[in-house]
């Protein structure tokens, strides 16, 4: 175990015993770790601070669960990671409920998707729910396939298949609209 | 929001902070849970219909050891899910290996049984006993989970339900007919029914309760 992890462990054990100074030092010491993790995975800058605050509160509530025989960092990172996943799921649920409207400023990360959709995001509402979510997560929100797989609770291969099928269907819908 | 506001939150949390009651380790919890419920269910089962200890073969001993190991491992894993970052792939792989070894033993017994067809030793409604008695250890795990944090609720409930059903399953393994076809149909299948059926239902109820704000 590194010196930093050892130091955090001592602070955390003292905090469990009710030492307020040690607890404050512990939270201040982990703040950069939490901030770093959250900043890397939460893309919307406005939401980063909220997720950091929620992570700190979760750590506070989970204090009794730490086992001093185990390492601190896996415990800490698991809690933060779960808060990030909860945030991503919440954002995805909200975007599912909202009907996508035409918004010329929103573009996809790839030209291929842009050329299919041509600024009309409402076309995505024609797709099955899980396929739509996979495309939104990867093509609009910018998550990697691995991250999207984690959010959706499926394998990476399944996400790639959903995206591929979704794009094929979008092409079909878009070409039918053009021929009308 | 800025770093100042994070520091303000830290100041508030540390000012109001009090000592916490540290949870018992997952290992000790699992052992205690196992001993209490194994004893209780064995007693209840014996009082209902006394056991017949006439048949003891080497394969029964090996199966029993494997089954007991499986109960302890799955119980341990369900308590590990309450500790953030504690559950590792190694734990899961080890438990899965023991499970596969146990199932292989049962199927090999099915193909080359060591004893005849002791239908007369059968215990009526043993599958219902397994399902009914599994609620006792499961209720205990659910009660303890109130003070823990589940990170993958569906998988955690399934594992806890499976571990809970394995306890009466183990009792039936010793108390019921020593016939492999009967064991697979009336002992193992109910364990899976409890694991996946109840696990899924409890997870859905928990999510619904969260949505309702309870």
Coordinates of C-alpha atoms in Angstrom, one line a residue, chain A:
Chain A
X1 CA 0.0 0.0 0.0
X2 CA 1.3 3.5 -0.9
X3 CA 2.0 6.1 1.8
X4 CA -1.0 8.1 0.7
X5 CA -3.3 5.2 0.9
X6 CA -1.9 4.2 4.3
X7 CA -2.4 7.8 5.5
X8 CA -6.0 7.8 4.2
X9 CA -6.7 4.5 5.9
X10 CA -5.5 5.9 9.3
X11 CA -7.6 9.0 8.9
X12 CA -10.6 6.9 7.9
X13 CA -10.3 4.6 10.8
X14 CA -10.0 7.5 13.2
X15 CA -13.0 9.1 11.6
X16 CA -15.0 6.0 12.2
X17 CA -14.2 6.4 15.9
X18 CA -15.7 9.9 15.8
X19 CA -12.5 12.0 15.4
X20 CA -13.9 15.2 13.7
X21 CA -10.4 16.6 12.8
X22 CA -9.3 13.4 11.2
X23 CA -12.6 13.2 9.3
X24 CA -12.1 16.7 7.9
X25 CA -8.5 15.9 6.9
X26 CA -9.8 12.7 5.3
X27 CA -12.5 14.5 3.2
X28 CA -10.1 17.2 2.2
X29 CA -7.5 14.6 1.1
X30 CA -10.0 12.6 -1.0
X31 CA -11.5 15.7 -2.6
X32 CA -8.9 15.8 -5.4
X33 CA -9.4 12.1 -6.1
X34 CA -13.2 12.4 -6.2
X35 CA -12.9 15.6 -8.4
X36 CA -10.5 13.9 -10.8
X37 CA -12.7 10.8 -11.2
X38 CA -15.9 12.7 -11.7
X39 CA -14.4 15.3 -14.1
X40 CA -13.1 12.4 -16.3
X41 CA -16.5 10.7 -16.6
X42 CA -19.1 13.5 -16.4
X43 CA -19.1 15.4 -19.6
X44 CA -21.5 18.2 -18.8
X45 CA -19.4 20.7 -16.8
X46 CA -22.5 22.1 -15.0
X47 CA -23.2 18.7 -13.5
X48 CA -19.6 17.9 -12.3
X49 CA -20.0 19.8 -9.0
X50 CA -23.3 18.2 -8.2
X51 CA -21.9 14.7 -8.7
X52 CA -18.9 15.6 -6.5
X53 CA -21.2 16.8 -3.7
X54 CA -23.4 13.7 -4.0
X55 CA -20.2 11.5 -3.9
X56 CA -19.0 13.2 -0.7
X57 CA -22.4 12.7 0.9
X58 CA -22.5 9.1 -0.2
X59 CA -19.0 8.6 1.3
X60 CA -20.3 10.2 4.5
X61 CA -23.3 7.8 4.7
X62 CA -21.2 4.7 3.8
X63 CA -18.6 5.3 6.6
X64 CA -19.8 2.4 8.6
X65 CA -19.3 0.0 5.7
X66 CA -15.5 0.4 5.5
X67 CA -13.6 -2.6 6.8
X68 CA -10.2 -1.6 8.1
X69 CA -8.7 -4.9 6.9
X70 CA -9.4 -3.8 3.3
X71 CA -7.8 -1.0 1.2
X72 CA -9.3 2.4 1.2
X73 CA -9.1 3.3 -2.5
X74 CA -11.3 0.5 -3.9
X75 CA -13.9 1.4 -1.3
X76 CA -13.7 5.1 -2.2
X77 CA -13.6 4.7 -5.9
X78 CA -16.5 2.2 -6.0
X79 CA -18.8 4.7 -4.1
X80 CA -17.8 7.5 -6.5
X81 CA -18.2 5.3 -9.5
X82 CA -21.7 4.3 -8.5
X83 CA -22.7 8.0 -8.1
X84 CA -21.4 8.6 -11.6
X85 CA -23.4 5.7 -12.9
X86 CA -26.5 6.9 -11.1
X87 CA -26.1 10.4 -12.6
X88 CA -25.6 9.0 -16.1
X89 CA -28.7 6.8 -15.8
X90 CA -30.7 9.8 -14.5
X91 CA -29.6 11.9 -17.5
X92 CA -30.4 9.1 -19.9
X93 CA -33.9 8.6 -18.4
X94 CA -34.6 12.3 -18.8
X95 CA -33.4 12.3 -22.4
X96 CA -35.6 9.2 -23.0
X97 CA -38.7 11.0 -21.8
X98 CA -38.0 14.1 -23.7
X99 CA -39.1 14.0 -27.3
X100 CA -36.2 15.1 -29.4
X101 CA -37.0 18.3 -31.3
X102 CA -35.4 19.8 -34.4
X103 CA -32.2 21.6 -33.3
X104 CA -29.8 22.6 -35.9
X105 CA -27.0 23.3 -33.4
X106 CA -26.9 19.8 -32.1
X107 CA -24.6 17.7 -34.2
X108 CA -23.3 14.2 -33.9
X109 CA -19.7 13.4 -33.4
X110 CA -19.5 11.6 -36.7
X111 CA -20.2 12.9 -40.2
X112 CA -21.9 9.7 -41.1
X113 CA -24.6 10.1 -38.5
X114 CA -24.9 13.8 -39.3
X115 CA -25.5 13.0 -42.9
X116 CA -28.2 10.5 -42.1
X117 CA -30.1 12.7 -39.5
X118 CA -29.5 16.0 -41.3
X119 CA -30.4 18.1 -38.2
X120 CA -33.7 16.3 -37.6
X121 CA -33.2 14.6 -34.3
X122 CA -36.9 13.7 -34.0
X123 CA -36.1 10.9 -36.4
X124 CA -34.4 9.1 -33.4
X125 CA -37.8 8.7 -31.8
X126 CA -38.7 6.2 -34.4
X127 CA -36.1 3.8 -33.0
X128 CA -36.6 1.2 -30.3
X129 CA -35.9 2.6 -26.8
X130 CA -32.6 0.7 -26.1
X131 CA -31.3 1.5 -29.6
X132 CA -32.2 5.1 -29.3
X133 CA -30.4 5.2 -25.9
X134 CA -27.3 3.6 -27.3
X135 CA -27.1 6.1 -30.2
X136 CA -27.7 9.1 -27.9
X137 CA -25.1 8.0 -25.4
X138 CA -22.4 7.4 -28.0
X139 CA -23.2 9.8 -30.8
X140 CA -24.6 12.8 -28.8
X141 CA -23.3 12.6 -25.3
X142 CA -19.9 11.3 -26.4
X143 CA -19.6 8.2 -24.2
X144 CA -17.4 5.4 -25.4
X145 CA -19.0 2.0 -26.3
X146 CA -17.6 0.6 -23.1
X147 CA -19.2 3.4 -21.0
X148 CA -22.5 3.1 -22.9
X149 CA -22.5 -0.7 -22.3
X150 CA -22.0 -0.1 -18.5
X151 CA -24.9 2.4 -18.5
X152 CA -27.2 0.2 -20.5
X153 CA -26.2 -2.9 -18.6
X154 CA -25.4 -4.9 -21.7
X155 CA -22.1 -6.1 -23.3
X156 CA -20.0 -3.9 -25.6
X157 CA -20.9 -6.1 -28.6
X158 CA -24.6 -5.6 -27.9
X159 CA -24.1 -1.8 -27.9
X160 CA -22.2 -1.9 -31.2
X161 CA -25.0 -4.1 -32.7
X162 CA -27.7 -1.7 -31.5
X163 CA -25.8 1.3 -32.9
X164 CA -25.3 -0.5 -36.2
X165 CA -28.9 -1.5 -36.5
X166 CA -30.1 1.9 -35.4
X167 CA -28.1 3.7 -38.0
X168 CA -29.3 1.3 -40.7
X169 CA -32.9 1.9 -39.7
X170 CA -32.3 5.7 -39.6
X171 CA -30.9 5.5 -43.2
X172 CA -34.0 3.7 -44.3
X173 CA -36.3 6.2 -42.6
X174 CA -34.3 9.1 -43.9
X175 CA -34.4 7.8 -47.5
X176 CA -38.1 7.1 -47.4
X177 CA -38.7 10.7 -46.3
X178 CA -36.6 12.0 -49.2
X179 CA -38.6 10.0 -51.7
X180 CA -41.9 11.4 -50.5

